[in-house]
Each structure stands twice: as structure tokens, then as C-alpha cells.
Amino acid sequence: MNDMNGLSHKIYLELTPPGPGDSMSDQQRIAAALRAEWGEVKFPLPVLRCLYPLCTETDWHITVTLGWNGVQWVITRLEQGDTSASHYGLCADLGSTTLVMEMVDCRTGQVVGQASAYNHQIAFGEDILSRIFYSTGNAEKLAEIQKATTDTFCEVMAALEEQTGIPAEQCAAMTVAGNSAMIHFLIGMDAFCIFSSPYAVHADQPGFLWGRDLGIPLDGFVYCYPGKANYLGGDIISGMIATELPEHEELSVFLDIGTNGELVVGNREFLICGAGAAGPALEGGVVRTGMRAVKGAVSAITLSDGIFHLETIGNGTPKGICGSGIVDMIAELFLNGWLDVKGKFRPEASDQIRWLGEEYGVEYAPGLFFCQYDIDEFLKTKAAAYTMVEYVLTMAGISMDEIQRFYVAGAFGTHVNKESAVTIGLYPDIDRSRLISAGNSSLKGARRLLLDIDCLKKLPGILENMTYVQFGDVGDFLHIMVGATALPHTDIQRYPSVIKKLKDRGILL
Amino acid sequence: MNDMNGLSHKIYLELTPPGPGDSMSDQQRIAAALRAEWGEVKFPLPVLRCLYPLCTETDWHITVTLGWNGVQWVITRLEQGDTSASHYGLCADLGSTTLVMEMVDCRTGQVVGQASAYNHQIAFGEDILSRIFYSTGNAEKLAEIQKATTDTFCEVMAALEEQTGIPAEQCAAMTVAGNSAMIHFLIGMDAFCIFSSPYAVHADQPGFLWGRDLGIPLDGFVYCYPGKANYLGGDIISGMIATELPEHEELSVFLDIGTNGELVVGNREFLICGAGAAGPALEGGVVRTGMRAVKGAVSAITLSDGIFHLETIGNGTPKGICGSGIVDMIAELFLNGWLDVKGKFRPEASDQIRWLGEEYGVEYAPGLFFCQYDIDEFLKTKAAAYTMVEYVLTMAGISMDEIQRFYVAGAFGTHVNKESAVTIGLYPDIDRSRLISAGNSSLKGARRLLLDIDCLKKLPGILENMTYVQFGDVGDFLHIMVGATALPHTDIQRYPSVIKKLKDRGILL
């Protein structure tokens, strides 16, 4: 069975041992056997040192692991006998909160294990900015954060090893997708540049680095996806590879809603991208009873006849509300006429809308309130996300109708109810089949690259085609945003399906 | 002033710092400035980590050092300001006895310092075989020898630093030429293979390795010359580059007389090479009063009217005789008729030829005797060296007359008296202008490569063109050798100039 066309290969060789009249060196003996298919392979120092007695002990039945270093194949490991059937790689989505990793069988492409862990960087600050302030200008503290990052890798690799029984150290290669700050920290570079004008990062194309040099126990290369700009990092470029958006003729939107909000609009002809602070609110960050999508979080809501029907993660007692729950909540409140188009409670609509001293609110579960402030804050974020899309589309002279694929990446996109997202005007009112949850496209793109070296060839073109918009520099951004704070939008004609629903319910006449 | 076309370059850049509307990354800013001339340069981890604050602190006036790694240019160092005028490299001849190194100005090609030290490996055995037996099959002992080797490099680098005032660590690149055993030890590979059938070495093309990985304090690559075969190592290939023998149309012989004797015969069309145990004797090793060419060694001798006229190194009191002295001695004894064509003392020729209990001998200096045994042993070695040449010439169907250049490399070739070497039949009797002392061609080739990257392109062709003869496998070698043990040769017609001298002196009628 052959390997996939990935960043690593394992090749079993049965070579003729040196003998009378054949005194070719061990090195050339191996190089010659590989040359036709792999070109001039490189022998790093540790491999030179293990040629003997490894080759002779096994009578020259050896398995060579090759890793691509960006310009040539490098022998990253030599093993005795035929170990080519055991060929695994790792791919990682390095998020500021969580590191998610998969172990992949590089012969079949099958994921054999998945594990994740909280990013140990959290010890130096919950949010990225705190971590940056902690470490900037201080080499020792930066080294601490670098080590916290690789410690996280070690933890997840250990978990994968336990899960699969396959030593993670023996994986032949690793791909990592992460935002600019995460990659700066992984490499050990000061990340202050990312959030400070003129937003020129230190390195955006670290490429292939030895795992051991980074502190990741892997006899092979770690490849970090390149980034486009300070706020548009390798996780989004990885998403481009995962969705193949830059190869399609159809116009697409790619919206990644995580800690930050990142956007790419385009097709094979052009790509416009940008990023904005859209994330925390959508993840429940600004809602006072908001929480992450963990056990006890209300994740889905319907409201009928004045009664909230809740779904909680793990079917537990409701402890708070996560992103998808919030979207449902606002959509349902609106469709029941409890909120007006400005997102303000209409106390006359239900006696469940209670004055709580400073604002109106509803008690959606015992002791858990969802209030005007929560809605106002959330709608600002919703408006920011929508406006990013609208701004870029306008810039490109494209109407929302022309969008063939509207990808929403990240956990939010996976869990949110599409109808609700359209209802509140977060998603555009287009054919629902065009609204695509891209899942963890950062991880998917990392896996894809690990298994298909040709993805590397696509990257320069993607980066070059991308036009990056600093929304902070856009003067009329806030102006446009005002229209998008309404439910679903000040220009309600953009949302015919919402009009229909409201009419069906008699809310709109 | 530009650098030479070597393995390293220092480029001073004055770049525009990032600013409004220009948020290109530090990495791309540097890469873009280098791309046109140097292609896609590689940023290793330590360089990524030092981009900030190095670049900003100096307002983007920086000096980039590029080192060639065999396939692309790598940034090996970043410095603030313009340091391009200080661009040095190191080249080394790693001998089993001595490490000789030069520090070279890579802008001018000028040698700014030369230093040498005894190879610390000597602690594990005077001769290579002892060191191999000490270390074979034992990783710890091999590591000791590896460290002894790099310690020697450190010692010589320190000496160069003291001599020149230039920090050797800041040298941009290093080239090393050494025989197969030395390169195995430098890298840390078991060297038993070199002396044991089927003589397949472990690695003959180590190529470019990071100095720090080897234990050599250098922020750049160390390039080891490739070898052709177990007994024909990188020192000889380096000699090929130094002499340009493989580029000449004229037929040449290259004979390196050191601890071993190595030979290359050929021109741009073909190269035949081989090696034999020719060395120790010629360096004074088998002569009982023999010594290395150090102070007090008799280095030149004439004998007239029964009186020895001696030159000693450093004009000291004679303590022994070195290689060039021995050659003079035998030549003079022969030309005075004190030795016959078989190299045997003719006691009737002079009463200075004394019976010393077991053999005849002469007292060339107070208490220092040169005896029959010394002559017999030396002539065997002389015969071996001559026979190597003769054998290969015969194999190639070339007569000695066709040889346009007869290079003799190494200290022996530098110091020996050509006439004497012809007289005893070590050198062929050809026009003296064709007898060329190549000096330390191993070191010269290393320097040349350091300063001219195009030399690398010549190497695959040289190695491929070379036919290696294992003299040990040649059945009639000893038979041919017998003729060459005579003075100057059994077939004296090969030595017309010697016939003439003997006739002039009335020794031959």
C-alpha cells in the first residue's frame, strides 16, 4: 500500500549489503535507492550517526522516513525492518483557548485519534492581549509562553498516544494552523506587533522547523501555515485549503467566528479579507449568563405560547447560555414579537418580560435571566460581523444574492441554528443549502496539507491574491454597522424569509 | 566592495521600516530585499527569534549573513548596522596528526590568520587504527573522539582569534578537508569500516552541517569535502580542486605523501586513483633516528669528499633526520658510490661506512647513525609509492614521459629536494619544471571552495570520473614493486639524468 501524497513518506528498502567489489558507502547506498523517486535526499547529523550499526544489524532491511523541508526530502528517521505500515502524522489547530490535534494514518488518510487541551498559555492571561503584555520585551517571559505552548503540544500528544497506542514521537510530520499570535508564541517571537500599529508581524512564513528545535518531541518537521496579516493568520489560510474557496468559480464567503471574526470573500479570481473583534460576544462572552459550550449550557431554544423549551449540553441543569442558545433566544424573542426591530423588549407582548430594576429581561431558566443589555451588546457584535461581510461585498461590487457558498467556520458555525442566525440577521437570507458549516476548518486544512503536499503549491497564490482590509481604517464602517444592529436589518427587504415568518405569526401585517 | 563568490555572504540592508499602509512582516521585508539576487532565503529558528527587536532598534539598518546549505541560502546571522566589511570564513585541513586552519577574509580572499594544533584524538592513539579500535562499537568512546576532534577545532579557532583579533565564532562558514577516518570522527561515526573489508564507509558526503550541531562554535555551516573511497578521502578531492588537475587537458599525477600515500592520475577525460601505506616511512617513521620536521631535524644533506654537510631545521644541533633529510641522505650516499643499485652499503667505498655489530651504517652527526636497515625499509616505501604511480600509468596505457605535471602534495613534497627524490627513484626523471610541489593542497582546496561556490559544481563530476583501484586487490603489485626497490630503479634507463650524474662522478662508467 502506498502512502498518501503527504509531507512525509515511509519507504521500506531491502538493499544489497556492501561486499567484495561493492564498497559504496552506506549513505550513497540509501541515497541511490531513493534518488529516482525522491531526488537528492538530505542526511541530517543524527541520521548519519545512526547509519551504523543500524543498517548492518538488520542486513540492510531498513525503513526510511522522509520529511519534506520545503525544498527537498530529508531523512528524518531510520528504522530496522519494515515499519512502513506504521506511518502516522499529526495536525493541529492551535487556538488561543484550545489546542486540538488529530493523529492521522498517512497511508489511508484516516484520523486514528483526536485530542485537545486547554492552551497552557492561559496561565499567563485568559485573553491574548494579557499574554502579549505579560511577555513583550522580556525574553525570559516570552520563553515561558513558548514553553507553555509546546507543553500543550506535549500534553495533547501524550493523550493521543494513550488513545491510540501509537507513540506520538514517532509521527513523521506535523502541521499547525493558528492565528498570528499563536504562531508567534509557538516559535518564541514577541507578539506585541500583532496588536500595535502598523501591524507588521515579525514572521508570517515560518515554514518547516524541526520539532525538537521547537521543543515538540517529534523526529520530523513541524510546518506552520503562513499568515496573511496580523489579524488574518494561518488558521484562516488553512480554512482556505479546507474549503477550496480560492479554487471555486462560484463566489463564496468564509466567515470564521471564534475569539475574533475573520472573513474572506472571493473565488478563484480574487480574494478580499479582513478581520474584526466579532468573536467574544458570539461565544457568550458579553452575555452575563453566557458561557462556553460545555455541559449545562443552553444550546437551543424555542419559545411558543410563552414557554421556553430548552436544550442543554449534556442534558444537564441549565447553568447559562452558549452562543447557539443566544442566537436562538434572540430569534425566538423576535419571532414571538417580544422584541421590536431595534431589539428592544416590548413589555406589552408578554408578562414574562419583567422589569429587573434597571432593564427588562426574561427568566429563561430558574434564576437565569436574559436582559436588554445582553441583547444590545450581542447585536453590536452581530452587526459587526454582518457589516464586515457587507462592506467587503460592496467593495467588490457583489450583491448578497450572488454568494453561492456562505461558509461559517468554527464551533459557532457548527452549533448555531441556521434559521435563527438568518432571523437575527447574522447570516444573509439566502438559500439554506448555501449556508455551510465549515466546522473546524483550521484543523481540516492542517490535516489536508499533512496528507497532500500539493497544497503547499497553492499557498503563494492564495496569499498573493488576497487583499487585506484593515476595518479599523475604514471610515464609514461604523455608519454602515448601524443599519445592521436592527433585527434582522434596517433594510428588512434583505430578509424576505424573515418577513414571511413574521407575517405567518401575525407579528408583521 | 563585493564579497567573493563563496559559501557565505554578508549583505547590508537599509530597509524602510513598517509604517502606515505598509505592514509587511519583518521576515518578508528581508526576504523581499534578498529575493532577486539570492532566491527564497531560509529563516532558521534562531533568526526568526531575533528579528525583533534587532531590526527596529537599528531602524532597519541591518546586515544579513547568508550561508549556502547545499540547496538554498540560509540566513545564518542577523546583525545591527553595517558589518559587511567584517566577513570572515574558516578553512581547515583536518589531519590525523595536525589540524591546520586558516581564517580568510571572504571579501578579498586574503588569508588573515593561520594556526594549527595537534589533533586531540592523539590522546586515544598515535595512529588512526588505535583510535578506531578504541572507539569502535562503543558510542560513548566514539563521542569522546568526536569531542576531541571538535575540541581541536575550538583550540585552533581560539588561536586564530588571538592572532587576528577577529572572533572566530563570527566566521560565516567553514570548509573542512580530511581523510575518511577524520571526517567520520568529526561527525561522530564509527570508523572501523574504513580499514575493514569490504571498505564501505558509512558516509562520504556529509555536506553542510550546522557548526553548533557538531560542537563547533560557529553560527553557520561546516562543509566537509566528500570522499571517493575509504582510503581516498576529502583531503584528496580537495587537492583536486586546489590543483585543478581534473580540468586540465594535460595528463597529471597527483601524489599526496602524508601518513598514507594517495594518488590520482588523469586529466579532464579520466581519473584513476588509489592509495597505499606509503607515508610513515617517508615522514621518518621507520628510520631509527627519524623524526618529524621540527627543530633539530636534519632536513638537507650533501656528501662530498667524505664529509656530510648538514642543514637542520632552526639551525639547531642535529637530533635526528626528517623525510627530506633521508631522501638527500640516500641520494648522496648513492651518488658517492657508497650504496649500490640495490641500496646496499659498499664498505669498500669509504672507511666511514662502519660495521655496527649487526649491519653497516654511517655516523652523519655525532651519535646519529643511518644504517642498512633504515635504507632497506625506506626503499620499500619508496618502491610502494613509485609502483602505485607506475601501476596506474600502465593501467591507463600512459608512459611517464606523457606526464605534464607531477604534483607532490603535503609537507614532504614541499621540503624534499627534487633532485634527490629523482635520484633515489621516488620521483620520475622528467623535466624538473613538471615536478610541482602542491603544498598543503587539502587546505588550499578547502580555502578555494570557501571562496568559490562554483567549486561545488565540479565535485560530482570529479567523483564520478574517478576510478578507484584497491591496490590490496592487485595481484602483481608486489611483483612490480620489486623493480622499484632498486636505486633509482632496476630499469635504470628510466633515469637518464641519474645515469649522467653517476657517469659525471665516475661511479658509472
PDB file of N, CA, C and O in Angstrom, chain B residues 93-100 116-122 125-128 131 152 179 182 258-259 283 292:
ATOM      1  N   ASP B  93      42.319  21.921   7.205  1.00  0.00           N
ATOM      2  CA  ASP B  93      42.850  20.620   6.792  1.00  0.00           C
ATOM      3  C   ASP B  93      42.914  19.795   8.061  1.00  0.00           C
ATOM      4  O   ASP B  93      43.753  20.038   8.930  1.00  0.00           O
ATOM      5  N   LEU B  94      41.988  18.838   8.157  1.00  0.00           N
ATOM      6  CA  LEU B  94      41.918  18.015   9.360  1.00  0.00           C
ATOM      7  C   LEU B  94      42.746  16.760   9.149  1.00  0.00           C
ATOM      8  O   LEU B  94      42.297  15.796   8.523  1.00  0.00           O
ATOM      9  N   GLY B  95      43.969  16.807   9.629  1.00  0.00           N
ATOM     10  CA  GLY B  95      44.844  15.652   9.503  1.00  0.00           C
ATOM     11  C   GLY B  95      44.800  14.805  10.756  1.00  0.00           C
ATOM     12  O   GLY B  95      44.347  15.259  11.808  1.00  0.00           O
ATOM     13  N   SER B  96      45.283  13.576  10.653  1.00  0.00           N
ATOM     14  CA  SER B  96      45.234  12.712  11.826  1.00  0.00           C
ATOM     15  C   SER B  96      46.213  13.188  12.890  1.00  0.00           C
ATOM     16  O   SER B  96      46.021  12.934  14.071  1.00  0.00           O
ATOM     17  N   THR B  97      47.239  13.886  12.468  1.00  0.00           N
ATOM     18  CA  THR B  97      48.212  14.421  13.420  1.00  0.00           C
ATOM     19  C   THR B  97      47.903  15.874  13.764  1.00  0.00           C
ATOM     20  O   THR B  97      47.939  16.257  14.929  1.00  0.00           O
ATOM     21  N   THR B  98      47.618  16.655  12.733  1.00  0.00           N
ATOM     22  CA  THR B  98      47.506  18.098  12.923  1.00  0.00           C
ATOM     23  C   THR B  98      46.254  18.649  12.261  1.00  0.00           C
ATOM     24  O   THR B  98      45.884  18.219  11.171  1.00  0.00           O
ATOM     25  N   LEU B  99      45.635  19.592  12.938  1.00  0.00           N
ATOM     26  CA  LEU B  99      44.566  20.368  12.320  1.00  0.00           C
ATOM     27  C   LEU B  99      45.157  21.730  11.964  1.00  0.00           C
ATOM     28  O   LEU B  99      45.632  22.443  12.848  1.00  0.00           O
ATOM     29  N   VAL B 100      45.131  22.042  10.683  1.00  0.00           N
ATOM     30  CA  VAL B 100      45.617  23.341  10.228  1.00  0.00           C
ATOM     31  C   VAL B 100      44.418  24.140   9.748  1.00  0.00           C
ATOM     32  O   VAL B 100      43.569  23.618   9.020  1.00  0.00           O
ATOM     33  N   SER B 116      47.516  26.130  13.873  1.00  0.00           N
ATOM     34  CA  SER B 116      47.360  24.689  13.856  1.00  0.00           C
ATOM     35  C   SER B 116      47.529  24.144  15.264  1.00  0.00           C
ATOM     36  O   SER B 116      47.993  24.834  16.160  1.00  0.00           O
ATOM     37  N   ALA B 117      47.102  22.918  15.436  1.00  0.00           N
ATOM     38  CA  ALA B 117      47.260  22.258  16.737  1.00  0.00           C
ATOM     39  C   ALA B 117      47.307  20.768  16.489  1.00  0.00           C
ATOM     40  O   ALA B 117      46.793  20.272  15.477  1.00  0.00           O
ATOM     41  N   TYR B 118      47.939  20.072  17.424  1.00  0.00           N
ATOM     42  CA  TYR B 118      47.901  18.618  17.344  1.00  0.00           C
ATOM     43  C   TYR B 118      46.473  18.171  17.539  1.00  0.00           C
ATOM     44  O   TYR B 118      45.739  18.717  18.359  1.00  0.00           O
ATOM     45  N   ASN B 119      46.086  17.187  16.758  1.00  0.00           N
ATOM     46  CA  ASN B 119      44.750  16.621  16.853  1.00  0.00           C
ATOM     47  C   ASN B 119      44.574  15.976  18.234  1.00  0.00           C
ATOM     48  O   ASN B 119      45.330  15.081  18.596  1.00  0.00           O
ATOM     49  N   HIS B 120      43.570  16.449  18.973  1.00  0.00           N
ATOM     50  CA  HIS B 120      43.367  15.905  20.328  1.00  0.00           C
ATOM     51  C   HIS B 120      43.031  14.417  20.325  1.00  0.00           C
ATOM     52  O   HIS B 120      43.093  13.768  21.367  1.00  0.00           O
ATOM     53  N   GLN B 121      42.687  13.900  19.164  1.00  0.00           N
ATOM     54  CA  GLN B 121      42.425  12.447  19.060  1.00  0.00           C
ATOM     55  C   GLN B 121      43.645  11.636  19.471  1.00  0.00           C
ATOM     56  O   GLN B 121      43.522  10.457  19.824  1.00  0.00           O
ATOM     57  N   ILE B 122      44.804  12.273  19.374  1.00  0.00           N
ATOM     58  CA  ILE B 122      46.053  11.559  19.688  1.00  0.00           C
ATOM     59  C   ILE B 122      45.985  10.955  21.087  1.00  0.00           C
ATOM     60  O   ILE B 122      46.587   9.908  21.356  1.00  0.00           O
ATOM     61  N   GLY B 125      45.213   7.449  20.802  1.00  0.00           N
ATOM     62  CA  GLY B 125      46.058   6.619  19.952  1.00  0.00           C
ATOM     63  C   GLY B 125      46.876   7.470  19.010  1.00  0.00           C
ATOM     64  O   GLY B 125      46.341   8.398  18.397  1.00  0.00           O
ATOM     65  N   GLU B 126      48.161   7.149  18.901  1.00  0.00           N
ATOM     66  CA  GLU B 126      49.033   7.903  17.997  1.00  0.00           C
ATOM     67  C   GLU B 126      48.574   7.733  16.557  1.00  0.00           C
ATOM     68  O   GLU B 126      48.494   8.673  15.806  1.00  0.00           O
ATOM     69  N   ASP B 127      48.272   6.505  16.201  1.00  0.00           N
ATOM     70  CA  ASP B 127      47.862   6.252  14.821  1.00  0.00           C
ATOM     71  C   ASP B 127      46.353   6.048  14.741  1.00  0.00           C
ATOM     72  O   ASP B 127      45.676   5.780  15.740  1.00  0.00           O
ATOM     73  N   ILE B 128      45.843   6.190  13.516  1.00  0.00           N
ATOM     74  CA  ILE B 128      44.394   6.131  13.310  1.00  0.00           C
ATOM     75  C   ILE B 128      43.815   4.799  13.764  1.00  0.00           C
ATOM     76  O   ILE B 128      42.761   4.744  14.392  1.00  0.00           O
ATOM     77  N   ARG B 131      42.960   4.563  17.337  1.00  0.00           N
ATOM     78  CA  ARG B 131      41.774   5.353  17.679  1.00  0.00           C
ATOM     79  C   ARG B 131      40.505   4.622  17.266  1.00  0.00           C
ATOM     80  O   ARG B 131      39.484   4.663  17.944  1.00  0.00           O
ATOM     81  N   THR B 152      39.674  20.202  19.225  1.00  0.00           N
ATOM     82  CA  THR B 152      40.822  20.655  18.440  1.00  0.00           C
ATOM     83  C   THR B 152      40.432  21.867  17.597  1.00  0.00           C
ATOM     84  O   THR B 152      41.184  22.841  17.497  1.00  0.00           O
ATOM     85  N   ASN B 179      40.758  13.123   5.631  1.00  0.00           N
ATOM     86  CA  ASN B 179      40.567  11.766   5.111  1.00  0.00           C
ATOM     87  C   ASN B 179      39.303  11.148   5.723  1.00  0.00           C
ATOM     88  O   ASN B 179      38.671  11.736   6.597  1.00  0.00           O
ATOM     89  N   MET B 182      39.075  10.826   9.520  1.00  0.00           N
ATOM     90  CA  MET B 182      38.930  12.100  10.219  1.00  0.00           C
ATOM     91  C   MET B 182      37.509  12.643  10.108  1.00  0.00           C
ATOM     92  O   MET B 182      36.954  13.169  11.066  1.00  0.00           O
ATOM     93  N   GLY B 258      51.628  11.583   2.918  1.00  0.00           N
ATOM     94  CA  GLY B 258      51.423  12.005   4.300  1.00  0.00           C
ATOM     95  C   GLY B 258      51.495  10.769   5.165  1.00  0.00           C
ATOM     96  O   GLY B 258      52.401   9.958   5.015  1.00  0.00           O
ATOM     97  N   THR B 259      50.530  10.606   6.031  1.00  0.00           N
ATOM     98  CA  THR B 259      50.507   9.398   6.847  1.00  0.00           C
ATOM     99  C   THR B 259      50.261   8.194   5.941  1.00  0.00           C
ATOM    100  O   THR B 259      50.748   7.100   6.175  1.00  0.00           O
ATOM    101  N   GLU B 283      57.969  10.002   6.176  1.00  0.00           N
ATOM    102  CA  GLU B 283      57.993  11.051   7.196  1.00  0.00           C
ATOM    103  C   GLU B 283      59.032  10.747   8.281  1.00  0.00           C
ATOM    104  O   GLU B 283      59.059  11.407   9.315  1.00  0.00           O
ATOM    105  N   ARG B 292      60.067  13.950  13.077  1.00  0.00           N
ATOM    106  CA  ARG B 292      59.263  14.887  12.310  1.00  0.00           C
ATOM    107  C   ARG B 292      60.084  16.122  11.964  1.00  0.00           C
ATOM    108  O   ARG B 292      61.113  16.383  12.584  1.00  0.00           O
TER     109      ARG B 292
END
